[in-house]
CSV table of C-alpha atoms in Angstrom, one decimal:
chain,number,residue,atom,x,y,z
A,1,MET,CA,-49.7,-58.6,8.1
A,2,ASN,CA,-49.7,-60.8,5.1
A,3,GLU,CA,-49.9,-64.1,7.0
A,4,PRO,CA,-49.6,-66.4,3.9
A,5,LEU,CA,-46.5,-64.6,2.9
A,6,MET,CA,-45.0,-64.8,6.4
A,7,LYS,CA,-45.8,-68.5,6.5
A,8,GLU,CA,-44.1,-68.9,3.2
A,9,LYS,CA,-41.0,-67.3,4.6
A,10,VAL,CA,-41.0,-69.8,7.5
A,11,VAL,CA,-41.3,-72.7,5.2
A,12,SER,CA,-38.6,-71.4,2.9
A,13,TYR,CA,-36.3,-71.0,5.8
A,14,PHE,CA,-36.8,-74.6,6.9
A,15,SER,CA,-36.6,-75.9,3.3
A,16,ALA,CA,-33.1,-74.2,3.0
A,17,ILE,CA,-31.9,-76.3,5.8
A,18,GLN,CA,-33.2,-79.6,4.5
A,19,THR,CA,-35.6,-80.4,1.7
A,20,LEU,CA,-39.2,-80.8,3.0
A,21,SER,CA,-41.9,-83.1,1.8
A,22,ALA,CA,-45.2,-81.5,0.9
A,23,ASP,CA,-46.7,-82.8,4.1
A,24,GLU,CA,-43.9,-81.5,6.2
A,25,ALA,CA,-44.1,-78.0,4.6
A,26,LYS,CA,-47.9,-78.0,5.1
A,27,ALA,CA,-47.5,-79.0,8.8
A,28,ILE,CA,-44.9,-76.3,9.4
A,29,ALA,CA,-47.1,-73.6,7.7
A,30,ASP,CA,-50.3,-74.8,9.5
A,31,SER,CA,-48.6,-74.8,13.0
A,32,ALA,CA,-46.8,-71.5,12.5
A,33,VAL,CA,-47.9,-68.9,15.1
A,34,ILE,CA,-46.9,-65.5,13.8
A,35,LYS,CA,-47.4,-62.4,15.9
A,36,LYS,CA,-46.7,-58.7,15.4
A,37,TYR,CA,-44.9,-56.8,18.2
A,38,CYS,CA,-44.5,-53.1,18.3
A,39,LYS,CA,-41.2,-51.2,18.9
A,40,GLY,CA,-40.6,-51.2,22.6
A,41,ASP,CA,-42.4,-54.4,23.4
A,42,PHE,CA,-40.6,-56.9,25.7
A,43,LEU,CA,-40.4,-60.5,24.7
A,44,VAL,CA,-38.8,-61.3,28.1
A,45,ARG,CA,-37.5,-59.4,31.1
A,46,GLU,CA,-34.8,-60.3,33.5
A,47,GLY,CA,-36.4,-62.7,36.1
A,48,GLN,CA,-39.0,-64.0,33.8
A,49,TYR,CA,-38.9,-67.5,32.3
A,50,ALA,CA,-38.0,-67.7,28.6
A,51,SER,CA,-40.2,-70.6,27.5
A,52,ASP,CA,-40.8,-69.4,24.0
A,53,THR,CA,-38.4,-69.1,21.2
A,54,PHE,CA,-38.8,-66.5,18.4
A,55,PHE,CA,-37.8,-66.4,14.8
A,56,VAL,CA,-37.5,-63.0,13.3
A,57,LEU,CA,-39.4,-62.7,10.0
A,58,GLU,CA,-39.2,-58.8,10.0
A,59,GLY,CA,-37.7,-56.5,12.5
A,60,LEU,CA,-35.0,-56.2,15.1
A,61,VAL,CA,-34.7,-57.6,18.6
A,62,ARG,CA,-32.1,-56.5,21.1
A,63,GLN,CA,-30.8,-58.5,24.1
A,64,TYR,CA,-29.3,-56.7,27.0
A,65,ASN,CA,-28.4,-57.0,30.7
A,66,LEU,CA,-28.9,-54.3,33.4
A,67,ILE,CA,-25.5,-53.8,35.2
A,68,ASP,CA,-25.6,-51.2,37.9
A,69,GLY,CA,-28.6,-49.6,36.2
A,70,GLU,CA,-26.8,-49.4,32.8
A,71,GLU,CA,-27.9,-51.4,29.7
A,72,LYS,CA,-25.2,-53.6,28.3
A,73,THR,CA,-26.2,-54.8,24.9
A,74,THR,CA,-25.1,-58.4,24.2
A,75,ALA,CA,-26.9,-59.3,21.0
A,76,PHE,CA,-29.0,-58.1,18.1
A,77,PHE,CA,-31.4,-60.5,16.2
A,78,THR,CA,-32.6,-59.5,12.7
A,79,GLU,CA,-34.4,-61.2,9.8
A,80,ASN,CA,-33.9,-65.0,9.6
A,81,GLN,CA,-32.4,-65.3,13.1
A,82,TRP,CA,-33.6,-67.1,16.1
A,83,VAL,CA,-34.1,-65.5,19.5
A,84,LEU,CA,-33.6,-68.3,21.9
A,85,SER,CA,-32.3,-69.0,25.3
A,86,LEU,CA,-29.4,-71.4,25.4
A,87,GLY,CA,-30.1,-72.0,29.0
A,88,THR,CA,-32.9,-74.1,30.4
A,89,ALA,CA,-36.5,-73.0,30.5
A,90,ASP,CA,-36.7,-73.6,34.3
A,91,VAL,CA,-34.1,-70.9,35.1
A,92,PRO,CA,-35.2,-67.3,35.2
A,93,SER,CA,-33.8,-65.0,32.4
A,94,LYS,CA,-30.7,-62.9,33.2
A,95,TYR,CA,-31.4,-60.6,30.3
A,96,TYR,CA,-34.1,-58.6,28.4
A,97,TRP,CA,-35.3,-59.1,24.8
A,98,ILE,CA,-36.9,-56.0,23.5
A,99,CYS,CA,-38.2,-55.2,20.0
A,100,GLU,CA,-36.2,-52.2,18.7
A,101,GLU,CA,-38.4,-52.0,15.6
A,102,ASP,CA,-42.0,-53.2,14.8
A,103,CYS,CA,-41.5,-57.0,14.4
A,104,TYR,CA,-43.2,-60.0,12.9
A,105,LEU,CA,-42.1,-63.1,14.8
A,106,LEU,CA,-42.7,-66.8,14.6
A,107,ILE,CA,-43.3,-68.1,18.1
A,108,GLY,CA,-42.3,-71.6,19.2
A,109,ASN,CA,-41.9,-73.6,22.3
A,110,ASP,CA,-41.0,-77.2,23.3
A,111,GLN,CA,-44.5,-78.4,23.5
A,112,LYS,CA,-45.4,-77.1,20.0
A,113,ALA,CA,-42.2,-78.5,18.6
A,114,GLN,CA,-42.7,-81.9,20.3
A,115,ASN,CA,-46.3,-82.1,18.7
A,116,ILE,CA,-44.9,-81.6,15.2
A,117,PHE,CA,-41.9,-83.9,15.8
A,118,ASP,CA,-44.4,-86.7,16.8
A,119,GLN,CA,-46.0,-86.4,13.5
A,120,PHE,CA,-42.8,-85.8,11.5
A,121,PRO,CA,-39.8,-87.2,13.3
A,122,ARG,CA,-37.4,-86.0,10.5
A,123,LEU,CA,-38.1,-82.3,11.5
A,124,GLU,CA,-36.4,-82.9,14.8
A,125,SER,CA,-33.0,-83.1,13.1
A,126,ILE,CA,-33.7,-79.7,11.5
A,127,ALA,CA,-34.5,-78.3,14.9
A,128,ARG,CA,-31.3,-79.8,16.3
A,129,LYS,CA,-29.3,-78.2,13.5
A,130,ILE,CA,-31.0,-74.7,14.1
A,131,VAL,CA,-30.0,-75.0,17.9
A,132,GLU,CA,-26.4,-76.1,16.9
A,133,ASN,CA,-26.0,-73.1,14.6
A,134,ALA,CA,-27.4,-70.8,17.2
A,135,PHE,CA,-24.9,-72.1,19.7
A,136,ILE,CA,-22.0,-71.9,17.2
A,137,ASP,CA,-22.9,-68.2,16.5
A,138,TYR,CA,-23.1,-67.5,20.3
A,139,GLN,CA,-19.7,-69.1,20.9
A,140,HIS,CA,-18.2,-67.2,18.0
A,141,THR,CA,-19.5,-64.0,19.3
A,142,ILE,CA,-18.0,-64.6,22.8
A,143,ASN,CA,-14.7,-65.7,21.3
A,144,THR,CA,-14.4,-62.6,19.2
A,145,TYR,CA,-15.5,-60.4,22.1
A,146,LEU,CA,-12.6,-61.9,24.3
A,147,THR,CA,-10.0,-61.7,21.6
A,148,ASP,CA,-10.8,-58.6,19.5
A,149,SER,CA,-10.4,-54.9,20.3
A,150,PRO,CA,-13.5,-52.7,20.2
A,151,GLU,CA,-12.3,-51.4,16.9
A,152,GLN,CA,-12.0,-55.0,15.5
A,153,ARG,CA,-15.5,-55.7,16.8
A,154,TYR,CA,-16.9,-52.7,15.0
A,155,ILE,CA,-15.1,-53.6,11.8
A,156,ARG,CA,-16.5,-57.2,12.1
A,157,LEU,CA,-20.0,-55.8,12.5
A,158,LEU,CA,-19.6,-53.6,9.5
A,159,GLU,CA,-18.5,-56.6,7.4
A,160,SER,CA,-21.1,-59.1,8.7
A,161,LYS,CA,-24.1,-56.9,9.3
A,162,PRO,CA,-23.7,-53.5,7.6
A,163,ASP,CA,-27.4,-52.7,7.6
A,164,LEU,CA,-27.5,-53.1,11.4
A,165,ILE,CA,-25.3,-50.0,11.8
A,166,GLN,CA,-28.0,-47.9,10.2
A,167,ARG,CA,-30.8,-49.6,12.3
A,168,ILE,CA,-29.5,-49.0,15.8
A,169,PRO,CA,-28.7,-45.9,17.9
A,170,GLN,CA,-25.1,-45.2,18.5
A,171,TYR,CA,-25.3,-45.7,22.2
A,172,GLN,CA,-26.5,-49.3,21.7
A,173,LEU,CA,-23.8,-50.0,19.1
A,174,ALA,CA,-21.1,-48.6,21.5
A,175,SER,CA,-22.5,-50.8,24.3
A,176,TYR,CA,-22.4,-53.9,22.0
A,177,ILE,CA,-18.8,-53.5,21.1
A,178,GLY,CA,-17.9,-52.6,24.7
A,179,VAL,CA,-17.1,-48.9,24.6
A,180,LYS,CA,-18.7,-45.5,25.5
A,181,PRO,CA,-20.4,-43.6,22.7
A,182,GLU,CA,-17.5,-41.0,22.6
A,183,SER,CA,-15.0,-43.9,22.1
A,184,LEU,CA,-17.1,-45.2,19.2
A,185,SER,CA,-17.0,-41.7,17.6
A,186,ARG,CA,-13.2,-41.7,17.9
A,187,ILE,CA,-13.1,-45.2,16.2
A,188,ARG,CA,-15.3,-43.9,13.4
A,189,LYS,CA,-13.2,-40.8,12.9
A,190,ARG,CA,-10.0,-42.8,12.9
A,191,MET,CA,-11.4,-45.2,10.3
A,192,ALA,CA,-12.6,-42.4,8.1
A,193,LYS,CA,-9.1,-40.8,8.2
A,194,ASN,CA,-7.5,-44.2,7.2
A,195,ARG,CA,-9.8,-44.6,4.1
């Protein structure tokens, strides 16, 4: 891992949200905890407490629930996305976060964040914006899941994250859009005919 390059990515991400002073940028870089996770590593399992948040610098994290022993994929997180619980840290997780590729992740938690906010109060507004954006994305995903057909969900995914289609197995993609793998194959065939 090229740690200086990874820390530079972190600072660039925050700088894109709001211009940082040199001291703020240095504080973010100095406090950044970056860890490599291997494909198959769990960040959290159902029943555990999700006290840490993660920012994907490289790699792919999948969120899923187990329902009657079957995995139901509910989210994928790729580069420049936050993997965070929108619930409270004192409630056990109802889902799993698993690395589907080798990942480099920035690790954060409330205590680390509060320490840096105490030094640089302006950074708290950046953190609030990040959580607001994550909530908006989550809400948008739920709304489209409730209103779109599986084919529309697949098309939306093709348009918004075309690289993701190449990075995940078909059964996970099918689970994410809410169909069985055979139905996803039919959707793909139908779309290929209509081109």
